[in-house]
Structures are given as C-alpha cells and as structure tokens.
Amino acid sequence: MIILLGNVRIEITKTPRRNAGDAARRAYEMEKALKTCENERRMHEVRALRYVPWLR
C-alpha cells in the first residue's frame, strides 16, 4: 500500500499472514506511517499559521 500526503510517500509492504512476527511488523509499519502523516499535517499547519496568523 502506498500512502501519499503532500510530499511524503510511504510504502507499506503486505506479506502473507504466516506468524505473529509478520503481523507485528505490519502493525509497526502502519504506526510509523501514521506518525509520519501526523507530523506532515502539523508541519503544514505551522507553515499556514506563519503566513496567515489570524487562523489561530
């Protein structure tokens, strides 16, 4: 799966569900992707507030 948010591109691998290790790795990758997206959203909000200070 590929997630695009602004200029951030995140690729998440999909593997067969054979054991708990694969599931744990997928969960870790999804958590990492979520944090990256949240950080990108926050950076976008900060940039917007710099240009338009009355949005607060």
Short mmCIF file of C-alpha atoms in Angstrom, two decimals:
data_model
loop_
_atom_site.label_atom_id
_atom_site.label_comp_id
_atom_site.label_asym_id
_atom_site.label_seq_id
_atom_site.Cartn_x
_atom_site.Cartn_y
_atom_site.Cartn_z
CA MET A 1 0.00 0.00 0.00
CA ILE A 2 1.26 3.49 -0.79
CA ILE A 3 0.14 6.47 1.27
CA LEU A 4 0.67 9.96 -0.15
CA LEU A 5 0.41 13.09 1.96
CA GLY A 6 1.82 16.22 0.48
CA ASN A 7 5.38 15.49 -0.48
CA VAL A 8 5.60 12.40 1.76
CA ARG A 9 5.33 8.97 0.15
CA ILE A 10 5.06 5.96 2.42
CA GLU A 11 5.15 2.39 1.15
CA ILE A 12 3.77 -0.34 3.38
CA THR A 13 4.59 -3.93 2.50
CA LYS A 14 1.93 -6.59 2.55
CA THR A 15 3.04 -10.12 3.37
CA PRO A 16 1.13 -13.36 3.91
CA ARG A 17 -0.15 -13.87 7.44
CA ARG A 18 2.04 -16.74 8.49
CA ASN A 19 3.03 -15.86 12.01
CA ALA A 20 2.84 -13.19 14.67
CA GLY A 21 6.17 -11.67 13.58
CA ASP A 22 4.75 -10.59 10.22
CA ALA A 23 1.66 -9.14 11.88
CA ALA A 24 3.81 -7.25 14.37
CA ARG A 25 5.97 -5.86 11.58
CA ARG A 26 2.92 -4.70 9.62
CA ALA A 27 1.49 -3.06 12.75
CA TYR A 28 4.82 -1.30 13.35
CA GLU A 29 4.94 -0.06 9.75
CA MET A 30 1.37 1.25 9.95
CA GLU A 31 2.15 3.04 13.23
CA LYS A 32 5.26 4.59 11.70
CA ALA A 33 3.25 5.71 8.66
CA LEU A 34 0.58 7.24 10.89
CA LYS A 35 3.18 9.21 12.86
CA THR A 36 4.78 10.45 9.64
CA CYS A 37 1.40 11.62 8.32
CA GLU A 38 0.60 13.37 11.60
CA ASN A 39 3.97 15.12 11.59
CA GLU A 40 3.45 16.25 7.99
CA ARG A 41 -0.01 17.60 8.88
CA ARG A 42 1.44 19.52 11.86
CA MET A 43 4.21 20.97 9.71
CA HIS A 44 1.61 22.09 7.17
CA GLU A 45 -0.44 23.77 9.91
CA VAL A 46 2.64 25.57 11.27
CA ARG A 47 3.55 26.81 7.78
CA ALA A 48 -0.02 28.02 7.24
CA LEU A 49 -0.03 29.89 10.57
CA ARG A 50 3.20 31.65 9.65
CA TYR A 51 1.60 33.06 6.50
CA VAL A 52 -1.89 33.61 7.90
CA PRO A 53 -1.54 34.45 11.62
CA TRP A 54 -5.25 35.19 12.12
CA LEU A 55 -6.15 31.49 11.63
CA ARG A 56 -5.47 30.89 15.34
#
